[in-house]
mmCIF file of C-alpha atoms and ligand atoms in Angstrom:
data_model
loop_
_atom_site.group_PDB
_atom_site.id
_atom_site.type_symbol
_atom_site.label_atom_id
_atom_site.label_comp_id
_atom_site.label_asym_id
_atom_site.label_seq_id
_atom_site.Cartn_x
_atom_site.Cartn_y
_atom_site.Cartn_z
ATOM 1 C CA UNK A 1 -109.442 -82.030 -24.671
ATOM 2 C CA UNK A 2 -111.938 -81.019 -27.348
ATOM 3 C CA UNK A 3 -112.763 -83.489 -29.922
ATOM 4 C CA UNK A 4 -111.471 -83.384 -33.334
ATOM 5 C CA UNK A 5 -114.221 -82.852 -36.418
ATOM 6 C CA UNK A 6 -115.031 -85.433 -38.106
ATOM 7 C CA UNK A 7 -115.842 -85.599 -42.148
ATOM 8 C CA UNK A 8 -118.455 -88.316 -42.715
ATOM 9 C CA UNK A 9 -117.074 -89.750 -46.238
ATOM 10 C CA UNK A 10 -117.852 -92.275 -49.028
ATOM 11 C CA UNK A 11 -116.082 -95.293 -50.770
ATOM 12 C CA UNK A 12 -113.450 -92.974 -52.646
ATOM 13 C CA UNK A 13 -114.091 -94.725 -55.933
ATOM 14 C CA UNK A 14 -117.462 -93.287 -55.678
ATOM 15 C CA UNK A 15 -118.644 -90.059 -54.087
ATOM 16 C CA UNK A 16 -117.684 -87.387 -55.719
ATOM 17 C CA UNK A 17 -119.426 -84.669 -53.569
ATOM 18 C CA UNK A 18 -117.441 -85.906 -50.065
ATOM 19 C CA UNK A 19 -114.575 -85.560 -52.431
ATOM 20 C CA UNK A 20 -115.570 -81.798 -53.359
ATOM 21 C CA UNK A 21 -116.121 -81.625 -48.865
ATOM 22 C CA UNK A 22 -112.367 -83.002 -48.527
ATOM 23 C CA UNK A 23 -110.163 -81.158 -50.953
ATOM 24 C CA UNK A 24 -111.797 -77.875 -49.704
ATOM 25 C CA UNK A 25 -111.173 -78.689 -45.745
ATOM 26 C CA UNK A 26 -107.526 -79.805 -46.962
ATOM 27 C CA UNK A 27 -107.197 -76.555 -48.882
ATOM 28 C CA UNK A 28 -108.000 -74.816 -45.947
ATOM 29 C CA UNK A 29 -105.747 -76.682 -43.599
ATOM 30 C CA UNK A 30 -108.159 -77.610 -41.795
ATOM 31 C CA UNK A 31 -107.844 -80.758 -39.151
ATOM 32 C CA UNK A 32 -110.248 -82.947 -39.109
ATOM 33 C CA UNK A 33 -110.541 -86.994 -38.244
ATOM 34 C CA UNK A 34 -112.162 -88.985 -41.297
ATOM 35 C CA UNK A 35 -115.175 -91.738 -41.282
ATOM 36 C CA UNK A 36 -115.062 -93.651 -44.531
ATOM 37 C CA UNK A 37 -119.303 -94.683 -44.880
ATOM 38 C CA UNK A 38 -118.792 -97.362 -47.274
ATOM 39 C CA UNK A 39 -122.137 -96.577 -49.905
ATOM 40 C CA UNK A 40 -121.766 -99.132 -51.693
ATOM 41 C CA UNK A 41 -124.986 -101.391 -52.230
ATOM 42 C CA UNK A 42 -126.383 -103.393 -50.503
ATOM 43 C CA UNK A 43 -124.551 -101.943 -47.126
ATOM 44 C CA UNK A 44 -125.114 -98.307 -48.224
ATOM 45 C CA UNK A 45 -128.785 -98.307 -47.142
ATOM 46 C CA UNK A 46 -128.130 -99.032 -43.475
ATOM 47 C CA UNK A 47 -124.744 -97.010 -43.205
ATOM 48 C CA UNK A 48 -126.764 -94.228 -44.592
ATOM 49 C CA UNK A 49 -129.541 -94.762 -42.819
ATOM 50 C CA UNK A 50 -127.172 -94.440 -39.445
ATOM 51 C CA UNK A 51 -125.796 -90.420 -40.596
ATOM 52 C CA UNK A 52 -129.034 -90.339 -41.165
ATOM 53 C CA UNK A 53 -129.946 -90.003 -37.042
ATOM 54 C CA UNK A 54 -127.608 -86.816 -36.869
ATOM 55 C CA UNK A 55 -127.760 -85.788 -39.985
ATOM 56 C CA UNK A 56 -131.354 -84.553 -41.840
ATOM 57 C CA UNK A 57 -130.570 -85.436 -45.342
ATOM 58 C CA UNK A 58 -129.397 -89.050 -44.615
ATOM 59 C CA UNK A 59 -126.617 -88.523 -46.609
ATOM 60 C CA UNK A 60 -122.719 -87.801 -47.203
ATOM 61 C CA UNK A 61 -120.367 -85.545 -46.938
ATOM 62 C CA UNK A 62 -121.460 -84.400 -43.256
ATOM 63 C CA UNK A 63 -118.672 -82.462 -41.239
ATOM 64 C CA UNK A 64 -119.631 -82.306 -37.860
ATOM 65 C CA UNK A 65 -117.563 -80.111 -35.549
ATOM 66 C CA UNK A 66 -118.036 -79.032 -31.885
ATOM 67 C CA UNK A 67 -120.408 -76.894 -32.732
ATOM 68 C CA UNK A 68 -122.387 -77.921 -35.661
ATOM 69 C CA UNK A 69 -124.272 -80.025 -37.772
ATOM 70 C CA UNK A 70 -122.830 -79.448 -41.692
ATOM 71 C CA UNK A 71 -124.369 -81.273 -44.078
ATOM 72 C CA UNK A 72 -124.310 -81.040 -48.105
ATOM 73 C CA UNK A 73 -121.253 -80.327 -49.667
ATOM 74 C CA UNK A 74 -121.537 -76.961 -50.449
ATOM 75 C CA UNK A 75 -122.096 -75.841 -47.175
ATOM 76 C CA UNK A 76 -118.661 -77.609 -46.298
ATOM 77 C CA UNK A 77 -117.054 -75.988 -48.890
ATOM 78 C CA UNK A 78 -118.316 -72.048 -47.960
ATOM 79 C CA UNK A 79 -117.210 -73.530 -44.104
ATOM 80 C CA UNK A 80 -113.654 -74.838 -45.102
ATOM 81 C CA UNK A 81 -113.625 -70.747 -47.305
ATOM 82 C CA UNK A 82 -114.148 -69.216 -43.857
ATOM 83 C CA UNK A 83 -112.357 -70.935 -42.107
ATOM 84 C CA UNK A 84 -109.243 -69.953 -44.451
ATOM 85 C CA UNK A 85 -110.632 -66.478 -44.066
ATOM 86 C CA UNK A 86 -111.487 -66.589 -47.921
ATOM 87 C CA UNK A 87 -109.101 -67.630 -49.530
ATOM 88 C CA UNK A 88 -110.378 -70.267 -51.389
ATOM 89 C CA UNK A 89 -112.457 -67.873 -53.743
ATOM 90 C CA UNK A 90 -111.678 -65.040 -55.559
ATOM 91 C CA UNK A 91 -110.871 -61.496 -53.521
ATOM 92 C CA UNK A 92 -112.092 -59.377 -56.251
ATOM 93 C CA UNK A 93 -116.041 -59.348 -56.246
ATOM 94 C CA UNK A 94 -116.838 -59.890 -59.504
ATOM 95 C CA UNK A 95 -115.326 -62.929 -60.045
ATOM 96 C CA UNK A 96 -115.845 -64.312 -56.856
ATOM 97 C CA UNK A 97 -119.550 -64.415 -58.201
ATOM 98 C CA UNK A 98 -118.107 -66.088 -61.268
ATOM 99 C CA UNK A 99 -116.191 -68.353 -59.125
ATOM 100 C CA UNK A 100 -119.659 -69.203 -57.162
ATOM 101 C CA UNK A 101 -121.737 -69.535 -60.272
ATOM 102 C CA UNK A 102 -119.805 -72.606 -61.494
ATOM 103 C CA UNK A 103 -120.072 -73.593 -58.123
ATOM 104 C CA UNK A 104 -123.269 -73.343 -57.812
ATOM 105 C CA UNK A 105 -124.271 -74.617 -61.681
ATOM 106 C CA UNK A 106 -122.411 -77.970 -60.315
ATOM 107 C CA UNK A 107 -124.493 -78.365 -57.383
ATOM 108 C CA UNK A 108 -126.857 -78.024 -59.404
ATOM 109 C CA UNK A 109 -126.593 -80.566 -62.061
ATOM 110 C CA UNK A 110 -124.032 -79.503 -64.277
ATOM 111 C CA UNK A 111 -124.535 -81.411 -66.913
ATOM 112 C CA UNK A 112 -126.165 -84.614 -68.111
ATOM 113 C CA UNK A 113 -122.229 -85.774 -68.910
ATOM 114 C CA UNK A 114 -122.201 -86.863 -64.833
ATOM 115 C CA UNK A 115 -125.066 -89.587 -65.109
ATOM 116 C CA UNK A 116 -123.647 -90.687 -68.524
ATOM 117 C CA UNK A 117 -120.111 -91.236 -67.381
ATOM 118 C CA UNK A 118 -120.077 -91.709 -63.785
ATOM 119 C CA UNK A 119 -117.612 -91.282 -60.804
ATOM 120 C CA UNK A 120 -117.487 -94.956 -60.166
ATOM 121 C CA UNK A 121 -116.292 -95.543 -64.335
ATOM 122 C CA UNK A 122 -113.144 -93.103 -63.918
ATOM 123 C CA UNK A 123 -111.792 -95.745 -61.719
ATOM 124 C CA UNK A 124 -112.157 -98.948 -64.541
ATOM 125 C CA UNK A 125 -109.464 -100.829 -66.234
ATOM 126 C CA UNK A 126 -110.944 -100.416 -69.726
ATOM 127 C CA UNK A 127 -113.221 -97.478 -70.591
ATOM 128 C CA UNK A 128 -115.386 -97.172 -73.458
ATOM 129 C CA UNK A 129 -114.893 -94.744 -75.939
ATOM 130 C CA UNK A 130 -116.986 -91.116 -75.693
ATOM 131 C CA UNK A 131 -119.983 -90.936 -77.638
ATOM 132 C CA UNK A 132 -121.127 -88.323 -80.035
ATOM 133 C CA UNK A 133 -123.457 -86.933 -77.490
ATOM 134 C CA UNK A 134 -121.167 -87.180 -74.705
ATOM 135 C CA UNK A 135 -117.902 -85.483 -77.026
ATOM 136 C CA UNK A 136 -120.505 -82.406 -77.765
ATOM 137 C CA UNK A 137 -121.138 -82.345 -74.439
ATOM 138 C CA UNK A 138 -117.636 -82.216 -73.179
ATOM 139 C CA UNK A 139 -116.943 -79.819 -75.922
ATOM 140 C CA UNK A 140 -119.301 -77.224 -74.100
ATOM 141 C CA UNK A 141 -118.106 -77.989 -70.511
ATOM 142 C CA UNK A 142 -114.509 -77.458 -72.389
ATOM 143 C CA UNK A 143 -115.470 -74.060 -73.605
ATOM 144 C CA UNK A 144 -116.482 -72.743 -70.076
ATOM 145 C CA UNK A 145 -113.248 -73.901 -68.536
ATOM 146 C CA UNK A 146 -111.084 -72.891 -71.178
ATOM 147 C CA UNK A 147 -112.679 -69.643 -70.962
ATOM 148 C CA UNK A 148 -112.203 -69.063 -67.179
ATOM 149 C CA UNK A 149 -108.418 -69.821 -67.864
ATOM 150 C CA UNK A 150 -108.211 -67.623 -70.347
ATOM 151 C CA UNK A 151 -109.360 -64.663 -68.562
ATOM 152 C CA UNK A 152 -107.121 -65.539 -65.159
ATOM 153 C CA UNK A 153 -104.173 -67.341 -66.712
ATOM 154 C CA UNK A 154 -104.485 -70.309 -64.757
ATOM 155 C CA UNK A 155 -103.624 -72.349 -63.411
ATOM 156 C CA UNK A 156 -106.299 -72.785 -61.654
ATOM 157 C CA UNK A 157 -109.579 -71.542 -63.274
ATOM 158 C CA UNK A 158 -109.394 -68.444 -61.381
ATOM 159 C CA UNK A 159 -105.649 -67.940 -60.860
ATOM 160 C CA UNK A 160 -105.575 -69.357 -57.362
ATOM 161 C CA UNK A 161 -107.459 -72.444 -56.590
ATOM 162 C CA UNK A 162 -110.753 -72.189 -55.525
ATOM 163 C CA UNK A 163 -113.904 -73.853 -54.900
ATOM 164 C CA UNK A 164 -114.639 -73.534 -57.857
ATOM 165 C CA UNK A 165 -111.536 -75.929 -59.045
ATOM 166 C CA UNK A 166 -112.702 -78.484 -55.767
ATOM 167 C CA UNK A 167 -116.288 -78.673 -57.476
ATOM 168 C CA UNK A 168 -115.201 -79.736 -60.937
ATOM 169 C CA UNK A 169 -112.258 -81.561 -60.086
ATOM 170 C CA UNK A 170 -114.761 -85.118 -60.257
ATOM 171 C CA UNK A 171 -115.922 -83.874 -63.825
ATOM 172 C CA UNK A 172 -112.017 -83.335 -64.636
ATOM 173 C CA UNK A 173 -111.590 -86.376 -63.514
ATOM 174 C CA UNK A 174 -114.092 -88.824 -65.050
ATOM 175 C CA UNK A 175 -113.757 -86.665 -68.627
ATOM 176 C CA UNK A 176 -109.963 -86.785 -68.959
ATOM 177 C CA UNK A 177 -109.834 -90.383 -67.756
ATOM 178 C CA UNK A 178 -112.438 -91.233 -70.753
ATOM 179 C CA UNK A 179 -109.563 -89.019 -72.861
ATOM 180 C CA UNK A 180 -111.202 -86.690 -74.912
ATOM 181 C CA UNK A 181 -109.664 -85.023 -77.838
ATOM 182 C CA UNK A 182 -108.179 -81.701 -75.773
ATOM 183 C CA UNK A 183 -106.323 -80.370 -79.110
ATOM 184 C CA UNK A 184 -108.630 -77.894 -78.951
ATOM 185 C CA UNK A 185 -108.555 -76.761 -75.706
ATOM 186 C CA UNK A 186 -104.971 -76.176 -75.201
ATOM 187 C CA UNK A 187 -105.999 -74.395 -71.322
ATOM 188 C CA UNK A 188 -108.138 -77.376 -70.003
ATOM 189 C CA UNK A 189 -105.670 -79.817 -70.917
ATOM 190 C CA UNK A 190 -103.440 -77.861 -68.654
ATOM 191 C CA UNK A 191 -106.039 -77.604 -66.078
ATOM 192 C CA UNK A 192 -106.246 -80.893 -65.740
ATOM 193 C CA UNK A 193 -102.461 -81.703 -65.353
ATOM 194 C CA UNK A 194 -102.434 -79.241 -62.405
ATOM 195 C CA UNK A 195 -105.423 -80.280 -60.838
ATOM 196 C CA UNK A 196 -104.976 -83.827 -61.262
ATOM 197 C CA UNK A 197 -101.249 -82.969 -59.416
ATOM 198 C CA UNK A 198 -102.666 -81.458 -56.764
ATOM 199 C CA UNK A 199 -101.295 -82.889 -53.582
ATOM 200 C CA UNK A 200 -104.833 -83.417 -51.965
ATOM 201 C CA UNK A 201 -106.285 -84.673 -55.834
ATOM 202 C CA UNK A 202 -103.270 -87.382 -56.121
ATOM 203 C CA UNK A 203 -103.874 -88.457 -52.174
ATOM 204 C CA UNK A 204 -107.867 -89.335 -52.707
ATOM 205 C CA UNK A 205 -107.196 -90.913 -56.929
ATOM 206 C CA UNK A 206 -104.138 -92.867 -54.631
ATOM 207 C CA UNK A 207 -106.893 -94.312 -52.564
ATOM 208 C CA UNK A 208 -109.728 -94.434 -54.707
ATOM 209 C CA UNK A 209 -107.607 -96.167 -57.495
ATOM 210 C CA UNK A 210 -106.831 -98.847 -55.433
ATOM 211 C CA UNK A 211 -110.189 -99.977 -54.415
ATOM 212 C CA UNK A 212 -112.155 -103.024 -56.350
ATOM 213 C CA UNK A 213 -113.893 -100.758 -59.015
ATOM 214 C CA UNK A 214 -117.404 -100.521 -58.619
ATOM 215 C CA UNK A 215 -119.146 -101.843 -62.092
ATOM 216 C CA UNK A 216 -122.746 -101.086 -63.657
ATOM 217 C CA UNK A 217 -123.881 -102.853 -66.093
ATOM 218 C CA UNK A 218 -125.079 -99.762 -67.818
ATOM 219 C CA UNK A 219 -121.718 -98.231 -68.427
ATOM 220 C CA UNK A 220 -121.484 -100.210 -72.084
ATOM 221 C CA UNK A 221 -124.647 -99.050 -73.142
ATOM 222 C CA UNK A 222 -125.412 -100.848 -76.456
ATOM 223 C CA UNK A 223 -128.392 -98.289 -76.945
ATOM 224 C CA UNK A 224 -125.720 -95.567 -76.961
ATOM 225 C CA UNK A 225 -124.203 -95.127 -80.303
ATOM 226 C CA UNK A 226 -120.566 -95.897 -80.540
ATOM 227 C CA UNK A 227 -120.360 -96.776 -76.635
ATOM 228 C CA UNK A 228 -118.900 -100.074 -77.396
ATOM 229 C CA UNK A 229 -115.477 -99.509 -78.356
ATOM 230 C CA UNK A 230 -113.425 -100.458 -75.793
ATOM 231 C CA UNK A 231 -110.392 -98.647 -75.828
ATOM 232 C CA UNK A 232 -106.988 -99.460 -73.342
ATOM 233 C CA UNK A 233 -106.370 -96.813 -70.531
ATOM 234 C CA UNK A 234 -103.016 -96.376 -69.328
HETATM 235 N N1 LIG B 301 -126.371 -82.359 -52.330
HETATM 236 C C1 LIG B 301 -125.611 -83.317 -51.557
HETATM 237 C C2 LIG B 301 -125.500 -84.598 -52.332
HETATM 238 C C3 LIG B 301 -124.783 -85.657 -51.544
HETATM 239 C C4 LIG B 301 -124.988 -87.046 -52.102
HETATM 240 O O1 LIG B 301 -125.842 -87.323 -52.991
HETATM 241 N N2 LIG B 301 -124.202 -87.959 -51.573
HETATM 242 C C5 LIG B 301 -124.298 -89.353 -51.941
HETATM 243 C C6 LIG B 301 -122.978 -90.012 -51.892
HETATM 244 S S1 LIG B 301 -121.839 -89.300 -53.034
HETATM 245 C C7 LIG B 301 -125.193 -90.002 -50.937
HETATM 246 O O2 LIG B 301 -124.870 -90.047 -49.780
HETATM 247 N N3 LIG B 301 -126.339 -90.435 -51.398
HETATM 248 C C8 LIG B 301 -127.324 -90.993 -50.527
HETATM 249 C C9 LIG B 301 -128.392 -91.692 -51.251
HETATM 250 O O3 LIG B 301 -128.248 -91.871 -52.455
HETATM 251 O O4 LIG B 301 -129.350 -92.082 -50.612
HETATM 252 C C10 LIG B 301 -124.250 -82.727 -51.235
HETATM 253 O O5 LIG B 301 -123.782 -81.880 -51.983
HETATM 254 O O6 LIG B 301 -123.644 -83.086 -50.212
#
């Protein structure tokens, strides 16, 4: 009997790039056996230190299969597309590129928005209210989505879903849990609704949700201007 792959996790409540790993390997129907590392301090330096002896960068998601080794994220993600034989991009070429390049502009930083209001805060009691900064911010992450959805007609930011949905379902998540003003953005408010139904989305919030939420003291910023209005969150 050959064994089943495994997906090296984190604590659901905070890593947002195994989450990216999972929803794409779900997508794809892929089976696979999952190993929650729990990266929360102080224990996260040992457990990671432990992928760390099969895996180079130390650090989660890994998906290790019969036959290899996957670390980072992205690499998961392209793995769990060809595995469903491409389906989880675009078929036309041209916007599979666009599909890759928000992709990619996630992996590679995204936006400033992601240290300000982090994975771990989507999962408080009480949130803060958005700053200035972090509203204009939104505002332009808004515009890019909104745009996408425009040109497919949604649901999904390029019709289908795509891995380009998986990588910015953690930014949908931690912005519409701070709720923004979407009046203006009539298609990302939609987005989120469908994304945030998503079978696979609702199964890892179920889990994540009811774990003890992981606080920083940071989070209520007094040096941030109008960060300390706490509001009530449903
Ligand atoms: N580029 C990596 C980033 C993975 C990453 O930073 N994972 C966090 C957990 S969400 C981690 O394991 N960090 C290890 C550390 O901070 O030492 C990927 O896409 O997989």
């Amino acid at each position: 009997m050959t064994a089943k792959p495994i997906l090296y996790s984190g604590t659901k409540n905070a890593s947002s790039w195994a989450m990216r790993a999972w929803l794409a390997l779900r997508e794809a129907g892929y089976a696979f056996d999952e190993r929650v590392v729990d990266i929360r301090r102080p224990q996260r330096f040992t457990n990671l230190a432990d992928v760390g002896r099969f895996s180079p960068p130390a650090c989660v998601p890994v998906f290790v299969t019969e036959s290899a080794v996957i670390f980072d994220s992205l690499a998961i993600m392209e793995f769990a597309n060809d595995f469903s034989g491409g389906r989880l991009l675009p078929v036309d070429m041209a916007l599979r590129a666009r599909a890759r390049s928000l992709v990619a502009w996630q992996h590679s930083g995204l936006s400033d928005i992601c240290a300000r209001i982090s994975f771990e805060s989507a999962f408080y009691h009480r949130k803060r209210s958005l700053n200035a900064v972090e509203i204009a911010e939104c505002g332009r992450l808004f515009a890019v989505w909104e745009h996408a959805l425009h040109d497919s007609g949604g649901p999904y930011l390029f019709g289908q879903v795509s891995l380009a949905d998986f990588s910015h379902t953690p930014a949908a998540i931690r912005l519409s849990r701070h709720a923004p003003d979407l009046a203006a953005w009539p298609l990302t408010r939609n987005w989120f609704e469908t994304i945030l139904a998503h079978e696979a989305v609702q199964e890892w919030l179920r889990d994540a949700d009811a774990l003890p939420p992981i606080w920083y003291d940071d989070y209520l910023d007094p040096t941030a201007p109008a960060a300390l209005q706490l509001q009530q969150t449903a």
